[in-house]
Coordinates of C-alpha atoms and ligand atoms in Angstrom, one line a residue:
X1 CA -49.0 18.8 22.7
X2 CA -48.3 21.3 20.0
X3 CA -46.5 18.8 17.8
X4 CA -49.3 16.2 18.2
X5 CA -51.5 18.9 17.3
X6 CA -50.4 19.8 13.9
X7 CA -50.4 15.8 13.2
X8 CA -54.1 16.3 13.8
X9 CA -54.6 19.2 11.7
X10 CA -52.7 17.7 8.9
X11 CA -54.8 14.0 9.1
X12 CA -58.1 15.9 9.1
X13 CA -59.7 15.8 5.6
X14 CA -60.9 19.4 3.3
X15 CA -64.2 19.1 2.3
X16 CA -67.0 21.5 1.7
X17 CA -67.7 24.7 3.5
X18 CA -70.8 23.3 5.3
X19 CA -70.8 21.2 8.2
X20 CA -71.8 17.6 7.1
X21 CA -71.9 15.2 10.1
X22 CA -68.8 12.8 10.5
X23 CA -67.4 9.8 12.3
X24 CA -68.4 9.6 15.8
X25 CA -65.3 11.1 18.0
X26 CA -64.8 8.5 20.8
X27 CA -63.8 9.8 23.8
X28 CA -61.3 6.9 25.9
X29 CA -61.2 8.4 29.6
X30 CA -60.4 5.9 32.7
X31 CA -60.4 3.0 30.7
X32 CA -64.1 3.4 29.8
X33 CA -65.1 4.6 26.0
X34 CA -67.8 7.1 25.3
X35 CA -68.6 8.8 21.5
X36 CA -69.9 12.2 21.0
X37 CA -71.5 12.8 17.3
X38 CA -69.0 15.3 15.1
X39 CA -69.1 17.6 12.5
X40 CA -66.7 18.6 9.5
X41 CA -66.3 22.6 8.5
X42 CA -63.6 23.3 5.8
X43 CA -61.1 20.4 7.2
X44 CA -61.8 21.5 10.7
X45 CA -63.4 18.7 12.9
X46 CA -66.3 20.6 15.5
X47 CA -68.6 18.2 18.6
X48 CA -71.2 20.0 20.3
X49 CA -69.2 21.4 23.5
X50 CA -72.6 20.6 25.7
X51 CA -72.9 16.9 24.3
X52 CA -69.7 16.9 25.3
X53 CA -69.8 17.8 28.9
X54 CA -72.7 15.5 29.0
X55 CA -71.1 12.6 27.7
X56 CA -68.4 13.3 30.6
X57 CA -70.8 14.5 33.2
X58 CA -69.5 18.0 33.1
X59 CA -71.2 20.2 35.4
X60 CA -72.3 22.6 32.5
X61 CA -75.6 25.3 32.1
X62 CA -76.5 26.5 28.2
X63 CA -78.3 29.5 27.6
X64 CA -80.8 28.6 25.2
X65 CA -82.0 32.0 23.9
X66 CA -78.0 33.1 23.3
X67 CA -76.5 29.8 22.5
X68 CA -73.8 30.6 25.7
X69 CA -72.1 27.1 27.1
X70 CA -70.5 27.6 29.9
X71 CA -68.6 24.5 32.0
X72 CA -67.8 24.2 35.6
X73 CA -65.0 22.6 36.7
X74 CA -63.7 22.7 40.4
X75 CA -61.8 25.0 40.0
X76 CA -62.2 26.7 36.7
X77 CA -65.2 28.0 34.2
X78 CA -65.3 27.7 30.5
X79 CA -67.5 30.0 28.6
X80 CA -68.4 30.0 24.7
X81 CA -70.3 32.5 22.2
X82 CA -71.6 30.3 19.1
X83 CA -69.9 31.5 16.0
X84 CA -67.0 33.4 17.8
X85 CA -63.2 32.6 17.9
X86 CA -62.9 33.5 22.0
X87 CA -62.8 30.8 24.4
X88 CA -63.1 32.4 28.0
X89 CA -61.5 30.6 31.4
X90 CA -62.3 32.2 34.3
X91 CA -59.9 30.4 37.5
X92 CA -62.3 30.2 40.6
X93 CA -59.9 31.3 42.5
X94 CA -59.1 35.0 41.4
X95 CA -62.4 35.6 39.2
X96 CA -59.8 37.2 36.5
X97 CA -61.5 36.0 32.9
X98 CA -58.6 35.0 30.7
X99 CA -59.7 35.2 26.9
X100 CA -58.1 32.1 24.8
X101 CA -58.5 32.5 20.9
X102 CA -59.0 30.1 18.2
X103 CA -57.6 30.1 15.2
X104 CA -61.3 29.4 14.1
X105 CA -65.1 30.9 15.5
X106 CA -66.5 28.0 17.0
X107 CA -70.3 27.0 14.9
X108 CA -74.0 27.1 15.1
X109 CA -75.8 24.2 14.2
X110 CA -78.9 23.0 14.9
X111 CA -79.2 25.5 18.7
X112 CA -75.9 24.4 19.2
X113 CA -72.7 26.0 19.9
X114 CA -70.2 23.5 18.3
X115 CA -66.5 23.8 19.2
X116 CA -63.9 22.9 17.6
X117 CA -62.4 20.0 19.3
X118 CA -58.5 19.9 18.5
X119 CA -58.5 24.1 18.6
X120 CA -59.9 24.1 22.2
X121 CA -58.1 20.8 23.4
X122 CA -55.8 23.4 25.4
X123 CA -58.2 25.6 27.1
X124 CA -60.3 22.0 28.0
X125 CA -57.2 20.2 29.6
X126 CA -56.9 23.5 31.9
X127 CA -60.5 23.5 33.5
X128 CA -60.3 19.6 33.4
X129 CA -56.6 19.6 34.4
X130 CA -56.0 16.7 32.4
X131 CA -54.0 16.1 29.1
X132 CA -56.0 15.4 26.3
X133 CA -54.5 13.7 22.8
X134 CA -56.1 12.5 19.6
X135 CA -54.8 9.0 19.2
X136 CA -56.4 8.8 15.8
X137 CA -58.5 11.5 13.9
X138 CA -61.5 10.3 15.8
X139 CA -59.9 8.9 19.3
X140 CA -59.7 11.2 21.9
X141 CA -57.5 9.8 24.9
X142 CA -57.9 11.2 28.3
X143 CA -54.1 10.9 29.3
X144 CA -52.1 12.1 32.8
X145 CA -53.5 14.8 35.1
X146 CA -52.0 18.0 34.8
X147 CA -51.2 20.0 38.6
X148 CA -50.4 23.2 37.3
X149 CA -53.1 24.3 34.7
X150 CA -52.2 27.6 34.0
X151 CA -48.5 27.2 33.5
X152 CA -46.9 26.9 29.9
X153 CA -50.6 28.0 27.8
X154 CA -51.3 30.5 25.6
X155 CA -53.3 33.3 27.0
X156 CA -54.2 36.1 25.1
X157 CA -54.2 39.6 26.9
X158 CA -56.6 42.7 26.0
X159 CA -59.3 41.6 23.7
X160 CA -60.2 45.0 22.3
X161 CA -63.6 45.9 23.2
X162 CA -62.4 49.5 23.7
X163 CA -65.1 51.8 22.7
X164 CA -64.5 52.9 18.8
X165 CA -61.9 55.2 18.0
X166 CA -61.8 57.9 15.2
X167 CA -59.3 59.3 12.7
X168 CA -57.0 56.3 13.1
X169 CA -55.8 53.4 11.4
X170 CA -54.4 51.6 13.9
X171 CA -57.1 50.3 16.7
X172 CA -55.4 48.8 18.7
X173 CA -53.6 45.2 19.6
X174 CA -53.7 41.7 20.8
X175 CA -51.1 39.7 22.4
X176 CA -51.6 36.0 22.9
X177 CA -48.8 34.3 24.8
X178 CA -47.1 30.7 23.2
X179 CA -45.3 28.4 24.3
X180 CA -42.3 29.0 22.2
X181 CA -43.2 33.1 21.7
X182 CA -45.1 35.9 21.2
X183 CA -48.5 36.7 18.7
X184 CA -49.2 40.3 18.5
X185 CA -52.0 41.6 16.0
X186 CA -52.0 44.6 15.3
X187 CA -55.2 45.9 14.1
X188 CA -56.3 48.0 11.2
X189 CA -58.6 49.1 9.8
X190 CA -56.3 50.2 6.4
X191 CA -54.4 48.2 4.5
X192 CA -50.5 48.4 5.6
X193 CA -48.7 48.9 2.1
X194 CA -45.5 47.8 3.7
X195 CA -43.0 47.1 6.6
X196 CA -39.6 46.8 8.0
X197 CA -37.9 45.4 11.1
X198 CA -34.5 45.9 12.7
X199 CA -32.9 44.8 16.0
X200 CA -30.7 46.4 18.0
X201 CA -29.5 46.4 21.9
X202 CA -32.4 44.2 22.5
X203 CA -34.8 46.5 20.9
X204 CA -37.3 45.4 18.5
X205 CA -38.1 48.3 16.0
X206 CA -41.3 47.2 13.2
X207 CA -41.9 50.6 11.0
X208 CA -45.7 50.0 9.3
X209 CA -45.7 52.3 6.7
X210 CA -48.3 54.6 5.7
X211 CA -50.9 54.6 8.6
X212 CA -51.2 56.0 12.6
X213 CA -52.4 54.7 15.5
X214 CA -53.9 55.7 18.8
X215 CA -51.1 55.2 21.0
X216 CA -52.4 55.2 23.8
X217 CA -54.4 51.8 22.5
X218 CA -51.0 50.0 21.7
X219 CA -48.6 50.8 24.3
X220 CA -48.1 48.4 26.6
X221 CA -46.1 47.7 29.7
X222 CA -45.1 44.6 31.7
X223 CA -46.0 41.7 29.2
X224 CA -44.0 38.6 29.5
X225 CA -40.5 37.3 30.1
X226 CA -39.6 38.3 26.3
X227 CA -41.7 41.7 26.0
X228 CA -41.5 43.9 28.7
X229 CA -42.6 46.7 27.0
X230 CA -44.3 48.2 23.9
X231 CA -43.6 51.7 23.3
X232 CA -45.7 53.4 19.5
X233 CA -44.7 56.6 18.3
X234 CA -46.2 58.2 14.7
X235 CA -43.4 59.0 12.9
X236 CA -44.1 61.4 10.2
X237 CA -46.7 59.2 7.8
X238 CA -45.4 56.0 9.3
X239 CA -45.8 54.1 12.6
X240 CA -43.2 52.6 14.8
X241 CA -43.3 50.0 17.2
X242 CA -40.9 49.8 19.3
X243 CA -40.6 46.2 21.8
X244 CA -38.3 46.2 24.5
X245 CA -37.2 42.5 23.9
X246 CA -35.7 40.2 27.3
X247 CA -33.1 37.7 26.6
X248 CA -34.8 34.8 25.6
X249 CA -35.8 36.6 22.0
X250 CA -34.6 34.9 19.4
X251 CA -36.4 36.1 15.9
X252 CA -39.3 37.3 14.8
X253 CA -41.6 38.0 11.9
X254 CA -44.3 40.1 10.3
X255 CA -47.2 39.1 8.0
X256 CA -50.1 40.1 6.7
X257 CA -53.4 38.3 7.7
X258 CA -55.2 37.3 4.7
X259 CA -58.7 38.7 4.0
X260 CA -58.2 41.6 6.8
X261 CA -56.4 44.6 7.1
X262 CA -54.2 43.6 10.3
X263 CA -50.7 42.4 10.6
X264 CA -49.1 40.1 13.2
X265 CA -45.9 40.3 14.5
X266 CA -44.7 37.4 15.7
X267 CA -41.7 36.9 18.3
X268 CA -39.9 33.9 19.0
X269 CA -38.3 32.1 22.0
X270 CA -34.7 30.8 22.1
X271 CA -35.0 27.0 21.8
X272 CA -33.5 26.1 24.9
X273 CA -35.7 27.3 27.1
X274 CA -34.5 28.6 30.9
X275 CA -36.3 26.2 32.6
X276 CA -34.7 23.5 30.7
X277 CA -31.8 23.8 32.9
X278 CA -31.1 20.4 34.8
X279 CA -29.3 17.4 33.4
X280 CA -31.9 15.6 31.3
X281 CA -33.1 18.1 29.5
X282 CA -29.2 19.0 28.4
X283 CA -29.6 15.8 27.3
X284 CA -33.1 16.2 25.4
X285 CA -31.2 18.7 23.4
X286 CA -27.8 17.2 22.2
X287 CA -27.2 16.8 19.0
X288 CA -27.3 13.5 18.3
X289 CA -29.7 12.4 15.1
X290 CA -29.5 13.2 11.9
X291 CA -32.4 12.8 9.8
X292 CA -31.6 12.2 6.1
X293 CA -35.1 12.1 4.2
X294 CA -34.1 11.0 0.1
X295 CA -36.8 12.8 -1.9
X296 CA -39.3 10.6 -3.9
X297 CA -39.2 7.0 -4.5
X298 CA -40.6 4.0 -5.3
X299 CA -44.1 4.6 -7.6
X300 CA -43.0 8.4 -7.2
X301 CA -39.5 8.8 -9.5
X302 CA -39.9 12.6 -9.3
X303 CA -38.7 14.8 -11.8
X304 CA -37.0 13.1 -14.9
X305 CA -33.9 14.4 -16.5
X306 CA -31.6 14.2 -19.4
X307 CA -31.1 10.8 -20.2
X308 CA -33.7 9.7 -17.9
X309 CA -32.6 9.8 -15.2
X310 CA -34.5 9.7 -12.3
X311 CA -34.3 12.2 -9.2
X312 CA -35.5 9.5 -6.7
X313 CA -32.3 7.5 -7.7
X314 CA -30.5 10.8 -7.6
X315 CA -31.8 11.7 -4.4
X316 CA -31.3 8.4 -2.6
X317 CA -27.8 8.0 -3.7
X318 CA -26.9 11.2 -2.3
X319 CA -28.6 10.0 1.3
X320 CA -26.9 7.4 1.4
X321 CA -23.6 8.6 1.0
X322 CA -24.1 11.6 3.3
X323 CA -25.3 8.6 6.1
X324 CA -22.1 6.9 5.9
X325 CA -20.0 9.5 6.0
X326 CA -21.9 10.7 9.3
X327 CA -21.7 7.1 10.6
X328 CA -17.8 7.1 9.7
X329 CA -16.9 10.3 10.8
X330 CA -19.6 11.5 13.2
X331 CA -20.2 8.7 14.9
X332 CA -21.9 9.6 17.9
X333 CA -24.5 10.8 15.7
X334 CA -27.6 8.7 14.6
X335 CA -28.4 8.7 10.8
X336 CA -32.0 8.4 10.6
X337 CA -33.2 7.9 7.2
X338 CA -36.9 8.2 6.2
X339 CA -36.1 5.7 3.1
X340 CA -33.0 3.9 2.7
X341 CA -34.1 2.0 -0.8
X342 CA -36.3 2.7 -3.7
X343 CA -39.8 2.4 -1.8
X344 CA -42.5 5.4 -1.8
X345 CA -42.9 7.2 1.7
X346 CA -45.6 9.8 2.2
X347 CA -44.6 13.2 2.6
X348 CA -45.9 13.7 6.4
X349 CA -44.4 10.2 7.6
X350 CA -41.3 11.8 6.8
X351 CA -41.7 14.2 9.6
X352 CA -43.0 11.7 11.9
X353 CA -40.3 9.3 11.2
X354 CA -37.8 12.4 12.2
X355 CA -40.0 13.3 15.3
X356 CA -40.1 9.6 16.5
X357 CA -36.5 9.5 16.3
X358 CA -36.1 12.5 18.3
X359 CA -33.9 14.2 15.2
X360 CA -31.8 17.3 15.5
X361 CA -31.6 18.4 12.0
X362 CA -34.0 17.4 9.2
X363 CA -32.3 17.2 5.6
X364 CA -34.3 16.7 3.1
X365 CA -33.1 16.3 -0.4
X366 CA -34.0 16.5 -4.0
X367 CA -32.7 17.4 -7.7
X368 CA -34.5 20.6 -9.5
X369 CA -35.9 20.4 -13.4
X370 CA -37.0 22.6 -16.0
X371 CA -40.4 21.8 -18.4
X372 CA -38.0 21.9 -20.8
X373 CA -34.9 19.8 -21.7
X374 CA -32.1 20.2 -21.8
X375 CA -32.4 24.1 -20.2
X376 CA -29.4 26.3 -19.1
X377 CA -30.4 26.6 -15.3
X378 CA -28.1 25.1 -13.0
X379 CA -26.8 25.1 -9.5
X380 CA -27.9 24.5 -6.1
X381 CA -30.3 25.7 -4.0
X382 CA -31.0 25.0 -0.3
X383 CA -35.0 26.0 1.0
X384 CA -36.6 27.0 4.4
X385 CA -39.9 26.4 4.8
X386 CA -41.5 29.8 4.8
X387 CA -44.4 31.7 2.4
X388 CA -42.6 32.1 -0.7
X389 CA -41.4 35.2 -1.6
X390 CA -40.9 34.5 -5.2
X391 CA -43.0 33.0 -8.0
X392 CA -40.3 30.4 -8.7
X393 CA -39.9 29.3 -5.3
X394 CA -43.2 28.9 -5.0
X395 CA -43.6 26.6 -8.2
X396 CA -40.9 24.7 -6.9
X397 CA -42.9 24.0 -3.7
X398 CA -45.6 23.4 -5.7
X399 CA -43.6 20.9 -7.7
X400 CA -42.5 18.5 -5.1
X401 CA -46.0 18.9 -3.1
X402 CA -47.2 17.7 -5.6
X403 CA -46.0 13.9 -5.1
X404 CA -49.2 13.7 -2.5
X405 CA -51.1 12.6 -5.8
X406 CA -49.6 9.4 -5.4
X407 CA -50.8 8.9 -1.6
X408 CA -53.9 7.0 -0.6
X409 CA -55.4 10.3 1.4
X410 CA -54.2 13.4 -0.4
X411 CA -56.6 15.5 1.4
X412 CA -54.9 15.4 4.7
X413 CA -52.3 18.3 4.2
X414 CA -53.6 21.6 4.9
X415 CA -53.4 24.4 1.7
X416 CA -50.7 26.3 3.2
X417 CA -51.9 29.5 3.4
X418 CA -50.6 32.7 4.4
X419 CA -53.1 32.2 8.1
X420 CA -51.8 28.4 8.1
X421 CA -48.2 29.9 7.6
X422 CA -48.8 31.9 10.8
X423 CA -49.5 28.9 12.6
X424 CA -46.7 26.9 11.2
X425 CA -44.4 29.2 11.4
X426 CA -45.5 29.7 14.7
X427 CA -44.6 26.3 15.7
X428 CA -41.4 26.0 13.6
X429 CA -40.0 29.5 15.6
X430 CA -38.1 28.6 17.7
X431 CA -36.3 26.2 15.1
X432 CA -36.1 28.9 12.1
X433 CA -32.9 30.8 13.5
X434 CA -30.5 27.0 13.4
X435 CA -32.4 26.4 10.3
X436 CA -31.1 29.6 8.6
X437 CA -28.0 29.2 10.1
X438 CA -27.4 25.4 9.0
X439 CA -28.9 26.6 5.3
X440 CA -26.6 29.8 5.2
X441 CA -23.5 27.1 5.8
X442 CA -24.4 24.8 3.6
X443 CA -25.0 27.4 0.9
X444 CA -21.6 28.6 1.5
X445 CA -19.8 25.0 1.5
X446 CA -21.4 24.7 -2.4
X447 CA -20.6 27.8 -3.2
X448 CA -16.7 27.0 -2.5
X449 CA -16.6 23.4 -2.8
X450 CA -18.6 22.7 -5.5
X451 CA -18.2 22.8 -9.3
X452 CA -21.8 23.8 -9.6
X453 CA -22.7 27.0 -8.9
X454 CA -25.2 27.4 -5.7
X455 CA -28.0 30.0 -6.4
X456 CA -28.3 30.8 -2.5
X457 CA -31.2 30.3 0.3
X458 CA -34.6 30.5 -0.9
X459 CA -38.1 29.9 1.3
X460 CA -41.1 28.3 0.1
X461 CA -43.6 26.3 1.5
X462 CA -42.6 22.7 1.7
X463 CA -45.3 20.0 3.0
X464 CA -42.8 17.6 3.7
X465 CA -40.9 20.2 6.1
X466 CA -44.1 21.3 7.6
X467 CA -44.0 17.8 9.6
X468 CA -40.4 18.2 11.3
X469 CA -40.2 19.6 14.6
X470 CA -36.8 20.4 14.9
X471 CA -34.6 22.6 12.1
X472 CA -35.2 21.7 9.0
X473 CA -33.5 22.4 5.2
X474 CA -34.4 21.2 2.0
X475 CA -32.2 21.1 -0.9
X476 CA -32.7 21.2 -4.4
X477 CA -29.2 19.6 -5.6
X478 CA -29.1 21.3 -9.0
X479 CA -30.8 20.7 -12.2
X480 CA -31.4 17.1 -13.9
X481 CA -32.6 18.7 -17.1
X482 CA -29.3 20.5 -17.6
X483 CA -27.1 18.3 -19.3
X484 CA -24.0 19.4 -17.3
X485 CA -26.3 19.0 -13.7
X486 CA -27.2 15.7 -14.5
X487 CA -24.3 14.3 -15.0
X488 CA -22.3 15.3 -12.2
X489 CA -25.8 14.3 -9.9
X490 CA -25.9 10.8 -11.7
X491 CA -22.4 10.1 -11.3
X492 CA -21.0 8.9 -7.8
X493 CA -18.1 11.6 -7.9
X494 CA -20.7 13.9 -7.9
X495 CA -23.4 12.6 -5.5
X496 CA -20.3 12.1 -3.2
X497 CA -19.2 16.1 -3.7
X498 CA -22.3 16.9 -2.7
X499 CA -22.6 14.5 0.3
X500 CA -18.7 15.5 1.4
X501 CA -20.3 19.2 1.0
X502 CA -23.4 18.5 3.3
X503 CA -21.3 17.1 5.9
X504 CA -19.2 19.7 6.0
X505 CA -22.0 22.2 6.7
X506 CA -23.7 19.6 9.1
X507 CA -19.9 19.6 11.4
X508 CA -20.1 23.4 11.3
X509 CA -23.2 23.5 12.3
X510 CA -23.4 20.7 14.9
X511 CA -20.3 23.8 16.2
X512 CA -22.7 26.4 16.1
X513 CA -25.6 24.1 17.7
X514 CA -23.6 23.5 20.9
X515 CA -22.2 27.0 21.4
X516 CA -25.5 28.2 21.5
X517 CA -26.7 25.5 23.9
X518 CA -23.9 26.4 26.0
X519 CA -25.0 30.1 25.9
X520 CA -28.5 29.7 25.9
X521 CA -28.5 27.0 28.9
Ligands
ZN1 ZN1 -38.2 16.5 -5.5

């Protein structure tokens, strides 16, 4: 579902800030087609949640003076509040109102509370207990019925609707539960000048500098499998957080959310989940494709270097040596490779093409340049997709995003913003500790094998990573407007160091990998 989902949110166009009517959504559900009119807000695709039941013959009631939807399902109610981000799901059965958020408020239009579809797609398959899927941006498939709706879904607990407090920063927090972690936001109502984290005897410890809270508003008890507790102290002019973190933590992160004062602290899941335990999902998990994505080609050459030479020759040299050398000396492994001659591949069918293979490790790789030429910078550098922490990172980002000019629908990757980097980073979680790891050793195999020098492990935000679900690295192989660079890339000495160097990193690794399965199993 959540993979599927971000296909969807990458497909869907950016437009204009208003809601312009669209395409018609058809809706396929026991072989019989329906369509329900739809509306576009800022990339984000909304249908009128009452046509919606009536095109399905939900049992539904709207409150025409408050704009309130509400639909009945056997078993479950769905309540909406037009231009707000809460979704509400109350289970027959126990009458306890869960609150589901959006990442979006849902939108008023014409005495209409408009949802948005592929937001609520979750909170919709639990009161109609069946999946739903987009097939295509406008094809919405009703697919197998679901028999335990409220397992595996992201609930949010505590929706503060405390009454206000006084003389303190800190409000108070929410806690929505994902499928591969935690989401705790932590709000504000000052701006927190700065943080830190440490871990240690599986406690969690985030400092926010420079503001208080009203404890008794963020300590928690008994909150999931990997939080059982939150205990906040002040400390001095600073606050401290303190989680009491179960087994299956893994990492976690802090951010500031954009346009607000808040944070959120996210904690991640280990990626082999407990319940994976039987045979086939050992299986699911084995390391056992390689995905080797050469950057560029075809009408895209990339960045041109000394002599001109071309990174998407560069870059597709160096795949292909690092494939046979897996397929020689790996050979249980699958090499997957998203191009395997000089033809131009969007940069989200590159994750695709790794997701359809089922693909262990994502590799994507390319050659760094300089404006001007020749330049003195040279080396190596490996990436993580992450917000960029420095202004060069983030122009090299910017740099090979920028390739999208040369595909038919540019407009279908989303800006990756600090909020869409929660999301994303979100759904890459669970993947971002072997991605580290699998960068840190490939760093270090450069650093000792290679003539270049390797200028470390950066982060930046990298569309064409953003598609992989599964640990992903990209690296920038050195510098083809450095006259030393380039020829070592162009030659096949050199693209063979470096391929020799990746495997090297990818057998430590694959070591690493299955320890960790083993543990984590
Ligand atoms: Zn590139």
């Amino acid at each position: 579902m959540k993979k599927y989902f971000y296909l969807v949110l990458l497909l869907l166009p950016l437009q204009c800030t208003f809601a312009q009517q669209v395409e018609n959504i058809f809706i396929v559900k026991d072989s019989e087609t329906k369509s329900v009119s739809a509306w576009q807000r800022e990339g984000i695709v909304y249908v009128s949640l009452a046509e919606f039941a009536e095109v399905l013959s939900i049992n539904y009631y709207e409150n025409p003076s408050t704009g309130k939807v509400e639909l009945k399902s056997n078993y479950f109610l769905l309540k909406t509040t037009p231009r707000n981000p809460y979704i509400i799901v109350t289970p027959r059965s126990t009458g306890e109102p869960k609150v589901y958020q959006l990442p979006t408020s849902t939108y008023w239009k014409n005495d209409e509370t408009l949802i948005p579809i592929q937001f609520t797609l979750d909170a919709l398959e639990i009161i109609l207990e069946q999946e739903l899927k987009f097939e295509s941006p406008n094809k919405l498939i009703f697919g197998k019925k679901i028999s335990s709706p409220l397992a595996d879904k992201e609930w949010m607990y505590d929706v503060p609707d405390l009454p206000p407090t006084t003389g303190y920063d800190i409000t108070g927090i929410t806690i929505t539960e994902k499928v591969n972690g935690t989401l705790i936001r932590v709000h504000s109502k000052k701006r927190i000048p700065s943080y830190f984290s440490s871990l240690e005897d599986d406690e969690l410890t985030i400092i926010l500098r420079k503001v208080n809270a009203d404890i008794e508003r963020t300590n928690r008890g008994e909150i999931s499998n990997l939080i059982q507790e939150i205990d906040t102290r002040n400390v001095g002019t600073d606050v401290e957080f303190k989680f009491k973190v179960g087994s299956n933590y893994s990492t976690s992160e802090v951010m500031n959310v954009p346009e607000s004062n808040d944070v959120i602290i996210t904690i991640h899941n280990k990626v082999f989940s407990k319940s994976d335990q039987n045979k086939k999902n050992m299986e699911k998990w084995e390391f056992d494709v390689v995905v080797i994505d050469a950057g560029h080609g075809g009408k895209d050459p990339g960045a041109i270097g000394i002599d001109n030479v071309k990174e998407k020759d560069i870059t597709l040299g160096i795949a292909l040596k690092l494939g046979n050398i897996i397929k020689k000396d790996m050979p249980d492994v699958k090499v997957v490779y998203t191009r395997h001659n000089d033809t131009f591949i969007d940069l989200y069918k590159r994750g695709k093409i790794a997701n359809e293979n089922s693909g262990k490790l994502f590799i994507s790789i390319h050659c760094n340049s300089t404006k001007k030429k020749p330049s003195d910078a040279s080396g190596a550098e490996v990436y993580l997709l992450r917000p960029g922490r420095t202004e060069e990172a983030i122009e090299i980002a910017e740099t090979e995003n920028s390739v999208i000019k040369y595909e038919e629908n540019p407009q279908r990757y989303e800006k990756l913003t600090d909020e869409n980097f929660i999301l994303v980073s979100m759904a890459h979680s669970a993947y971002m500790k072997y991605s580290e790891k699998f960068a840190e050793l490939l760093h270090k195999d450069f650093d000792l094998n290679l003539k270049m020098k390797s200028r470390g492990v950066k982060q930046a935000g990298f569309y064409v990573l953003v598609g992989a679900s599964m640990p992903s690295v990209l690296i920038e192989t050195g510098f083809i407007s450095n006259k030393e660079d380039a020829k070592f890339l162009n030659s096949s000495t050199g693209q063979n160091q470096i391929a020799e160097s990746i495997f090297s990193a990818i057998k430590a690794y694959r070591k690493y990998y299955e320890d960790a399965m083993e543990a984590e199993m």
